[in-house]
Tab-separated table of C-alpha atoms in Angstrom:
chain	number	residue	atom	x	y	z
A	20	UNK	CA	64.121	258.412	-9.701
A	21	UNK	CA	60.918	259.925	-10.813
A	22	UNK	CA	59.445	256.373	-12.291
A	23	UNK	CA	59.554	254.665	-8.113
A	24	UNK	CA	55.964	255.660	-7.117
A	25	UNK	CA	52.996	257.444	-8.411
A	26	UNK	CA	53.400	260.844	-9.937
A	27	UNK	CA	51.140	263.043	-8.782
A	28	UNK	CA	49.885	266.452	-10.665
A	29	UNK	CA	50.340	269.674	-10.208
A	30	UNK	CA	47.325	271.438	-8.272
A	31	UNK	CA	46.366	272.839	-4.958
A	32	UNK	CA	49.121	271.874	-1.634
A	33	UNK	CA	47.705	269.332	0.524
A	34	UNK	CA	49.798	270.966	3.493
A	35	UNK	CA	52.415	268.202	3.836
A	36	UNK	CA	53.782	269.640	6.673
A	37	UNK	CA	55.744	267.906	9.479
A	38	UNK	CA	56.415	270.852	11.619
A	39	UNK	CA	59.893	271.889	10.602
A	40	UNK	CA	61.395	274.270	8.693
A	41	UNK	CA	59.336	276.084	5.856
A	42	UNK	CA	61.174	275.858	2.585
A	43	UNK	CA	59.518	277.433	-0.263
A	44	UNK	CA	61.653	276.035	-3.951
A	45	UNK	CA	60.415	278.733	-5.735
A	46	UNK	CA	60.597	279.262	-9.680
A	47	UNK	CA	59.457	278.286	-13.401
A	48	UNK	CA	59.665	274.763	-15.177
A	49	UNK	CA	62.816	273.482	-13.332
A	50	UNK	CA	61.433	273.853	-9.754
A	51	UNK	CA	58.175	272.345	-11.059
A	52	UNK	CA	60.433	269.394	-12.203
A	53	UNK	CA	59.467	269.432	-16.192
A	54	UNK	CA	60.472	265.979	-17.631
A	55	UNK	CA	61.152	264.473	-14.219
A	56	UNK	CA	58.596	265.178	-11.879
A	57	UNK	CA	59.194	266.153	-8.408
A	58	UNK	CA	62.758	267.548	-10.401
A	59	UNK	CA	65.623	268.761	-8.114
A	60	UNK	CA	63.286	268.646	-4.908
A	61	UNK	CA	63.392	264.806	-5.219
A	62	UNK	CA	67.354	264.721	-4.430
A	63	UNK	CA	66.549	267.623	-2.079
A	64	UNK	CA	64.246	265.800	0.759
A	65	UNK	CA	66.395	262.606	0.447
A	66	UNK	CA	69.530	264.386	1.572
A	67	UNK	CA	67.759	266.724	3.983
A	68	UNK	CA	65.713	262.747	5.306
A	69	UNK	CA	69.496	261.498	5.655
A	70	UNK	CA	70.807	264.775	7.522
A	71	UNK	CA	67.732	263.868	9.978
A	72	UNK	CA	66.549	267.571	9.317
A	73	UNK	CA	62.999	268.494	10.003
A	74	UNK	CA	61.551	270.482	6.880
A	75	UNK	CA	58.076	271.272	5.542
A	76	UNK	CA	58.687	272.262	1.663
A	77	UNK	CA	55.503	274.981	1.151
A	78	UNK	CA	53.927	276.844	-2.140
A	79	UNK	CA	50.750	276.466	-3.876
A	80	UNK	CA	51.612	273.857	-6.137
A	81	UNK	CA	51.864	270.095	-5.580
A	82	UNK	CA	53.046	267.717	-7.601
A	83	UNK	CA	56.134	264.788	-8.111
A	84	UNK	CA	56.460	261.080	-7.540
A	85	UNK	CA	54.760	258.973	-4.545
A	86	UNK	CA	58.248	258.805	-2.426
A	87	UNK	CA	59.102	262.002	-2.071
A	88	UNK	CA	57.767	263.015	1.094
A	89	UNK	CA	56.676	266.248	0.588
A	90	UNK	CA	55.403	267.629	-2.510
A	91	UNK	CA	54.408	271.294	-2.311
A	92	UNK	CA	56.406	274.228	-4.152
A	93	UNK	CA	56.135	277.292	-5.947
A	94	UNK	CA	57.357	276.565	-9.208
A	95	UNK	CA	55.621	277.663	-12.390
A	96	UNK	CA	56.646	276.447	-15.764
A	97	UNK	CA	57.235	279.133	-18.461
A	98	UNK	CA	57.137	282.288	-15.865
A	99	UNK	CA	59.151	284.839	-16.247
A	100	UNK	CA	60.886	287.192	-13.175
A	101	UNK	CA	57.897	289.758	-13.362
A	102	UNK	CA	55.177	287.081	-13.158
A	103	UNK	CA	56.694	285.204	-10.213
A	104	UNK	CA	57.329	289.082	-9.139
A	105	UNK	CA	53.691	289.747	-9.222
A	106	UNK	CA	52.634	287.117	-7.074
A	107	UNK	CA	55.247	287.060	-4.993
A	108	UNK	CA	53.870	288.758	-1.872
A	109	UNK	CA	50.568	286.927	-1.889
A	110	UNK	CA	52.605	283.554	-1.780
A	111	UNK	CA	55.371	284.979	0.862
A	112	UNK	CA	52.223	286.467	3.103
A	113	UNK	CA	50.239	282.855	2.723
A	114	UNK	CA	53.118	280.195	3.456
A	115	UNK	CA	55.426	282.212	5.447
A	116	UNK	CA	58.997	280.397	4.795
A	117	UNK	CA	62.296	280.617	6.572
A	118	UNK	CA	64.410	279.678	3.832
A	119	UNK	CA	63.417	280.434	-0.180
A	120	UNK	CA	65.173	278.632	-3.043
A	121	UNK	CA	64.995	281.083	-6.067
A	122	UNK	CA	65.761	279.490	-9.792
A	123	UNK	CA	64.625	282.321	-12.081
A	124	UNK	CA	64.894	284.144	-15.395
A	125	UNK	CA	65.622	280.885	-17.921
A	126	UNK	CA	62.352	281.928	-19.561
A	127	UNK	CA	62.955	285.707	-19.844
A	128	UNK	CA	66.024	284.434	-21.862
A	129	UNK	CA	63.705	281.624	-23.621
A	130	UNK	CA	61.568	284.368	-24.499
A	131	UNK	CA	64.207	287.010	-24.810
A	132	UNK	CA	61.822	288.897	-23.317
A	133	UNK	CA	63.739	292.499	-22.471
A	134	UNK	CA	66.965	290.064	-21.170
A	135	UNK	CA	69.436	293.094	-21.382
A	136	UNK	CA	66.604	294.345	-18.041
A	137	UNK	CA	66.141	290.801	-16.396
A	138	UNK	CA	68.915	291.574	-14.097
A	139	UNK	CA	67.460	294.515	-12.910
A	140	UNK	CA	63.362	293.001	-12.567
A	141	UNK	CA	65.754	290.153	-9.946
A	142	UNK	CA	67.092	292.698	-8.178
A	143	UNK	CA	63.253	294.309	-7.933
A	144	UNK	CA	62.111	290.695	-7.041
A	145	UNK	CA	64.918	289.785	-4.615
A	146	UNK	CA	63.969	292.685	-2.470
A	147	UNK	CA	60.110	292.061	-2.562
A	148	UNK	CA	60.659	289.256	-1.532
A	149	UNK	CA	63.248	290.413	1.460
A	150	UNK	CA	60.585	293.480	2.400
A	151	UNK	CA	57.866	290.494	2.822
A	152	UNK	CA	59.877	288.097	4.881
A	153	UNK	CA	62.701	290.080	6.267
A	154	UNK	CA	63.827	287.526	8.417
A	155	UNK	CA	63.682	284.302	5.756
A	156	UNK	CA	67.771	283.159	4.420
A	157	UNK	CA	67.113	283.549	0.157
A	158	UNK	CA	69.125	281.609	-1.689
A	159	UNK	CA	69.648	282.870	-5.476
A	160	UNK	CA	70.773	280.437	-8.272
A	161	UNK	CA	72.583	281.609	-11.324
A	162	UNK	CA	70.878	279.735	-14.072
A	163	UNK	CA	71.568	276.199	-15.190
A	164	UNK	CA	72.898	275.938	-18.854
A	165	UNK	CA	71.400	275.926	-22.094
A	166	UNK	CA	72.537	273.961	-25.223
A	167	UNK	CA	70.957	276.832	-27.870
A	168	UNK	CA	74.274	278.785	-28.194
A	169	UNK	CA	72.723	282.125	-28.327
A	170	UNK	CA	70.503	281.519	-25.675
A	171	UNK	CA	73.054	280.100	-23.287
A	172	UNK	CA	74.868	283.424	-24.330
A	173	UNK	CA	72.347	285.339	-23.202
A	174	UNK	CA	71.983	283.284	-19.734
A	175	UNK	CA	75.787	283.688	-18.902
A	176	UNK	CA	75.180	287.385	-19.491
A	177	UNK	CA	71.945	287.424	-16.955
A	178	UNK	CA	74.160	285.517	-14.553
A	179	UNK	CA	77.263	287.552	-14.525
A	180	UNK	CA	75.295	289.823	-12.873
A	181	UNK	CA	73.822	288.004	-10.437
A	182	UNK	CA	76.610	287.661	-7.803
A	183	UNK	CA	76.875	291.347	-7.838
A	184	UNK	CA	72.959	291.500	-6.747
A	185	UNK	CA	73.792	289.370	-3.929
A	186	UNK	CA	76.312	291.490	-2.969
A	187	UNK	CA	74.198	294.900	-2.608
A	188	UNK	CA	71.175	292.745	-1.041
A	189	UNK	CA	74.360	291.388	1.476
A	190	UNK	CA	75.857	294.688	2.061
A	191	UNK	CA	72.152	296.582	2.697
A	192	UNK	CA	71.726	293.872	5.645
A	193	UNK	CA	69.514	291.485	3.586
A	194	UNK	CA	69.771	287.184	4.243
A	195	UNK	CA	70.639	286.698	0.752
A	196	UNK	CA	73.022	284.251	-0.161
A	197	UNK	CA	74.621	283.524	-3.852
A	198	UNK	CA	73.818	279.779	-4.878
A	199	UNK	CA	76.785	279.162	-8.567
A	200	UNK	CA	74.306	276.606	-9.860
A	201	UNK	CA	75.096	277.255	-13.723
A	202	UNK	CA	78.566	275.742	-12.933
A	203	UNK	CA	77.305	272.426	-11.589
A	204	UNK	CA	75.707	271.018	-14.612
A	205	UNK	CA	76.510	271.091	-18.070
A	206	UNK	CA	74.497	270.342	-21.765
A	207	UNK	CA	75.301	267.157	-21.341
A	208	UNK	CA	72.615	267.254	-18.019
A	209	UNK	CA	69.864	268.489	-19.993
A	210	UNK	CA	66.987	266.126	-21.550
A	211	UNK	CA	65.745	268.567	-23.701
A	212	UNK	CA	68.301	271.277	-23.975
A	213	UNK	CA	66.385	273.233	-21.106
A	214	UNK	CA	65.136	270.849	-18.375
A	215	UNK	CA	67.647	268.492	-16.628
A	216	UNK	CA	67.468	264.745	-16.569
A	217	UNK	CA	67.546	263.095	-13.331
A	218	UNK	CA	70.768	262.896	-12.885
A	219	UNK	CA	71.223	266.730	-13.858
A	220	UNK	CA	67.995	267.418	-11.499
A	221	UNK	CA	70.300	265.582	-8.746
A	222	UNK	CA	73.351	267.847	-9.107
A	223	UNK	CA	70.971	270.997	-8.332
A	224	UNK	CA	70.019	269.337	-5.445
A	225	UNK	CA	73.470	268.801	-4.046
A	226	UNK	CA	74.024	272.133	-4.800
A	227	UNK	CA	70.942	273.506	-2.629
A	228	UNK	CA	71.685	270.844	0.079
A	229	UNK	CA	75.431	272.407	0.120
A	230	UNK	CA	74.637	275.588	0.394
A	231	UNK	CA	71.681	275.134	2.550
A	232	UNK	CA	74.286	273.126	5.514
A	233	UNK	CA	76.404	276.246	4.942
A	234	UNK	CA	73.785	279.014	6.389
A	235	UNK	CA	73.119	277.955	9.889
A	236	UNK	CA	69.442	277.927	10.462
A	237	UNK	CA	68.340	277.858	7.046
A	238	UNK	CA	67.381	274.442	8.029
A	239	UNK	CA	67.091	274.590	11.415
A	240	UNK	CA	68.514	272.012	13.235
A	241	UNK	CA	69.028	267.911	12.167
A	242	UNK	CA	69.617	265.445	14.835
A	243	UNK	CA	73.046	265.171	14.925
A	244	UNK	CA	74.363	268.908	15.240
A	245	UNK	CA	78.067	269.607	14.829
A	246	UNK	CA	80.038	271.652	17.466
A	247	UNK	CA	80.170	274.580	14.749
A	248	UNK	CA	76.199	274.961	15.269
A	249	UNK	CA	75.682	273.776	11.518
A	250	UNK	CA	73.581	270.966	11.747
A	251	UNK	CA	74.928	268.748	8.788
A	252	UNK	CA	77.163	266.351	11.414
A	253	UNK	CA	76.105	262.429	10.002
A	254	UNK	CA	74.469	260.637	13.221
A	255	UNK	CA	78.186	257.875	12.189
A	256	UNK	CA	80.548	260.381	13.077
A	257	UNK	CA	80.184	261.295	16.120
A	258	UNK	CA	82.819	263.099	18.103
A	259	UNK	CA	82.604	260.340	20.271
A	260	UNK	CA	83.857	258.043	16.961
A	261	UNK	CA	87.232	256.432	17.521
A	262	UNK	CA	90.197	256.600	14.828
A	263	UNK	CA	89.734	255.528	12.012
A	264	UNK	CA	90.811	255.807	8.388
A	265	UNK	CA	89.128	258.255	6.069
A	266	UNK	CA	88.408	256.158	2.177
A	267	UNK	CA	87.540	258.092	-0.543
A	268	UNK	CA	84.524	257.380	-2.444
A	269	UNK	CA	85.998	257.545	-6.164
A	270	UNK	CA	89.648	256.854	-5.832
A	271	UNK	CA	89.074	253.546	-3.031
A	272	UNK	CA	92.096	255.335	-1.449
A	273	UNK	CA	92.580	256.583	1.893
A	274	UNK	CA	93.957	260.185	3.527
A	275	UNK	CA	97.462	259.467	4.050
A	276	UNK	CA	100.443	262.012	5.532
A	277	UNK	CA	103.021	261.361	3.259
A	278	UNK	CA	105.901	258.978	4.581
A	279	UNK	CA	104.155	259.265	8.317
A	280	UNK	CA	105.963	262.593	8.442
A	281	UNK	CA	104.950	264.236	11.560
A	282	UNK	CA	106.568	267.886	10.397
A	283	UNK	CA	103.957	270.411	10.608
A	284	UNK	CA	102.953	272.006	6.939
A	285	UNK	CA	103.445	268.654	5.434
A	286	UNK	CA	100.443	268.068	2.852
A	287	UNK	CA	98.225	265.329	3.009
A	288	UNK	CA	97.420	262.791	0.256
A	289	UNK	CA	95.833	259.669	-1.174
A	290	UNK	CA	97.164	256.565	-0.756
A	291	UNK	CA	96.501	252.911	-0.585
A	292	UNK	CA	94.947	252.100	2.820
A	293	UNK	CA	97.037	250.241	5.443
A	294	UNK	CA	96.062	250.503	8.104
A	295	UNK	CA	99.224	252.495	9.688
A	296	UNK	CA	99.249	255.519	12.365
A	297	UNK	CA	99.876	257.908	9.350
A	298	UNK	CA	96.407	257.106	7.831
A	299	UNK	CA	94.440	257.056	11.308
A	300	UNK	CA	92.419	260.137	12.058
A	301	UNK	CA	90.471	260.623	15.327
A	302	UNK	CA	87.175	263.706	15.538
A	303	UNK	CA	87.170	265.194	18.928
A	304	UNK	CA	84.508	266.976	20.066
A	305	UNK	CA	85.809	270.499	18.923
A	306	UNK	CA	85.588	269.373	15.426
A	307	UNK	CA	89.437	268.426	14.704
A	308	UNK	CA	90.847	265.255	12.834
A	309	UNK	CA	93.942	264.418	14.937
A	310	UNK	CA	96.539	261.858	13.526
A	311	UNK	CA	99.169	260.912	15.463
A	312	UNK	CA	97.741	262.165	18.673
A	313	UNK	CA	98.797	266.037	18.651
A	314	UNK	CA	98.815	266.909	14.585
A	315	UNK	CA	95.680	268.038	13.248
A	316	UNK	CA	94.080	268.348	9.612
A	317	UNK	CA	94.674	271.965	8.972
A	318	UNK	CA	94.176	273.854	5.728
A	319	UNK	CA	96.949	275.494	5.372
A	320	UNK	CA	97.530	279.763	6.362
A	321	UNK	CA	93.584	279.506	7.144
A	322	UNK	CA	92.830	280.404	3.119
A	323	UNK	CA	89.284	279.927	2.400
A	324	UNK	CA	90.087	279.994	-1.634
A	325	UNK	CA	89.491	277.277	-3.896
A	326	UNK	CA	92.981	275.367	-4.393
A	327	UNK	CA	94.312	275.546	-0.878
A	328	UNK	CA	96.332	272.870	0.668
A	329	UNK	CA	95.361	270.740	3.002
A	330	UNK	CA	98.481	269.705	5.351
A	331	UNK	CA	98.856	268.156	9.250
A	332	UNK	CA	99.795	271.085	11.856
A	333	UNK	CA	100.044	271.347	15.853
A	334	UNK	CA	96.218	271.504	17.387
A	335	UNK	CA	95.343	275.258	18.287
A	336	UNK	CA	91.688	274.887	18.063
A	337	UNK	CA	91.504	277.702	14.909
A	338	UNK	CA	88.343	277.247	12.708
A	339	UNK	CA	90.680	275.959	9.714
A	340	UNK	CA	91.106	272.749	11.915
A	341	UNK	CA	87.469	272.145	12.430
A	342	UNK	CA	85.914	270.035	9.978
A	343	UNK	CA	82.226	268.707	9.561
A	344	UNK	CA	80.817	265.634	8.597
A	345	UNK	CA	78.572	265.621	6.238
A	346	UNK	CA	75.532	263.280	5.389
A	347	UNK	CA	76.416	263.025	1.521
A	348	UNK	CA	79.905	261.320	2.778
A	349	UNK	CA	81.279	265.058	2.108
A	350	UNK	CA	83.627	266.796	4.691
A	351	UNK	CA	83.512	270.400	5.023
A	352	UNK	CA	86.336	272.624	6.338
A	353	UNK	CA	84.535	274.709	8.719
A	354	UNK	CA	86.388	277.950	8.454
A	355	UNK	CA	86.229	278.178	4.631
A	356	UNK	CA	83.061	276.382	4.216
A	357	UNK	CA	84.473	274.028	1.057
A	358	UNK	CA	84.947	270.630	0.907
A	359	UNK	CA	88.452	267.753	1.124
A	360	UNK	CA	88.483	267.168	-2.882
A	361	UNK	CA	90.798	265.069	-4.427
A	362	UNK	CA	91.729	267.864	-7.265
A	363	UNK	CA	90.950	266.778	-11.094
A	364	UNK	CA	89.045	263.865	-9.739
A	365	UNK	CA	92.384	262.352	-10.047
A	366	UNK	CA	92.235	258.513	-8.141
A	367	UNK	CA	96.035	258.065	-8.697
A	368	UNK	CA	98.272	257.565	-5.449
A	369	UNK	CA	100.224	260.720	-4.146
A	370	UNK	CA	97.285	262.798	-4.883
A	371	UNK	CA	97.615	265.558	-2.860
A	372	UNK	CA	94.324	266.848	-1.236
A	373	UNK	CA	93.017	270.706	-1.284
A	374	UNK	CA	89.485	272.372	-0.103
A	375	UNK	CA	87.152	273.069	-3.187
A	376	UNK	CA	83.645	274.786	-3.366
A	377	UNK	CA	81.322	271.628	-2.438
A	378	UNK	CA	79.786	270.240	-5.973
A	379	UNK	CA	78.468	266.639	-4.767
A	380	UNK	CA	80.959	265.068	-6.509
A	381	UNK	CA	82.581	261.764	-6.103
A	382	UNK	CA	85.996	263.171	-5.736
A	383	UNK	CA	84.400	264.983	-2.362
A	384	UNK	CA	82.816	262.027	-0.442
A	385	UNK	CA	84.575	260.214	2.006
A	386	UNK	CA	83.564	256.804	4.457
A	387	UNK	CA	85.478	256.331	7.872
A	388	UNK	CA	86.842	252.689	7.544
């Protein structure tokens, strides 16, 4: 992606902004985009263009190819926590964002620069940042991998303790939310053993788009907002849209109640389409996917856990019934925020579907046929 258009250097913003929301990617090498220029941002502003959201990306560097439409960001290759730390304020005070996208402490481990303390100087950073923009939503990455076996040792020990951060910033009152981004790539992503390739850059931004749609007015609002008020609803699918059947991307094959059962609790599937009542799903307004008139998609006993099934039940207008659109071709169970996945990224027929944490993957995206 980074070789359509002119790359452009790192330097002084130009002030790209378009009036929307101010979203500061904030962090060392892999915000900057190191090997790919423009890096995870690139994926970022072409799913946030397709969502139809409004966003002005802000920081005092500048830099990535011609086509991506807005070019400022605050990442700083070979920083450590306590140097982004000391500058923090400064940049918080001059750009003033709503939403910050933090990807930090890959070079305290490069370094191994005091790593058995980088939890703690996040912590210290996390809250500078919260003191200086109280009312900005911060998301905080775990760390992507690394393929040096000691080092990547050393980053799953830094990020085993970052969910429990979260947590005490969450429980003290603070708009922090946890962003698993270690678990979305692998070695196998990385160009260099530290900085993704494109297509590893790409993952991170599905992951930032995800969680981003899941923290209403972290982006503000897109054109198209769904009836739960999180503004990720794809301008195609309406409420107003008619039935239709629901395809998935990687398996060609489409939603299905098994046998056009009609008994409430039975679990839906993937099947061949064709065409028949069983595989025809309507969106009302409220954010349902009837079949058959008065059965809706339902995931079943309202769990929000990974794994849990997803089966045809009578209407009652409960948030596990209310499902979300999503401009990637994902659809997200409102209620437990996670995505329809086809589990193992199985294509096979009889599949039966669950909700999993929303990874961008193939075996999550869906087209209305």
């Amino acid at each position: 992606m980074a070789a359509s258009g002119a790359v452009l250097g790192a330097g002084a913003a130009s002030a790209e902004s378009n009036g929307g929301v101010r979203v500061m990617p904030l962090g060392d090498s892999i915000t900057e985009g190191t090997q790919v220029p423009g890096g995870y941002r690139i994926g970022l502003w072409q799913r946030l263009a397709a969502g139809r959201y409004t966003v002005d990306f802000v920081g005092s560097q500048y830099n990535g190819p011609g086509n991506l439409g807005d070019h400022d960001h605050e990442g700083h290759p070979g920083w450590r926590i306590d140097q982004i730390d000391a500058n923090i304020t400064g940049w918080l005070r001059s750009y003033t964002p709503r939403t910050v996208l933090l990807h930090i402490g890959t070079n305290d481990v490069l370094q191994n620069y005091n790593v058995s303390s980088a939890p703690q100087r996040l912590s210290t950073l996390i809250d500078h940042i919260t003191s200086a923009a109280p009312n900005a939503e911060v998301f905080v990455a775990t760390i992507i991998p690394l393929s040096n076996s000691g080092q990547e040792s050393a980053a799953r020990t830094f990020n085993a303790a970052v969910p429990g951060i979260v947590q005490s910033k969450v429980n003290s009152g603070k708009h922090v939310h946890l962003v698993d981004m270690h678990s979305k790539l692998t070695t196998g992503d990385l160009i260099d053993g530290i900085h993704p390739t494109a297509n590893g850059y790409d993952k991170m931004a599905a992951a930032w788009y995800a969680a981003l749609q899941s923290v209403p007015g972290s982006l503000g609002q897109g054109s198209s907002p769904s009836p739960s008020a999180t503004p990720s609803t794809s301008p195609s699918t309406s409420p107003s849209a008619g039935p239709s059947a629901i395809k998935g991307v990687a398996s060609g094959r489409c939603v299905d109640v098994p046998n056009a059962s009609q008994t409430s609790g039975t679990q839906v599937q993937i099947w061949d389409c064709n065409g028949q009542s069983n595989q025809s799903w309507t969106p009302t307004s409220s954010g349902e996917l009837r079949v058959y008139g008065n059965k809706c998609l339902d995931v079943a006993n309202m769990s929000t856990a990974d794994g849990a099934a997803v089966q045809i039940w009578d209407c009652n207008g409960q948030n596990n019934q209310k499902w979300r659109f999503n401009s990637d071709g994902s659809i997200t169970a409102v209620g437990a925020n996670k995505c329809l996945d086809a589990p193992n990224y199985s294509t096979a027929n009889g599949v039966k579907l669950q909700i999993w944490s929303c990874n961008g993957q193939s075996n999550q995206r869906w087209t209305r046929v």
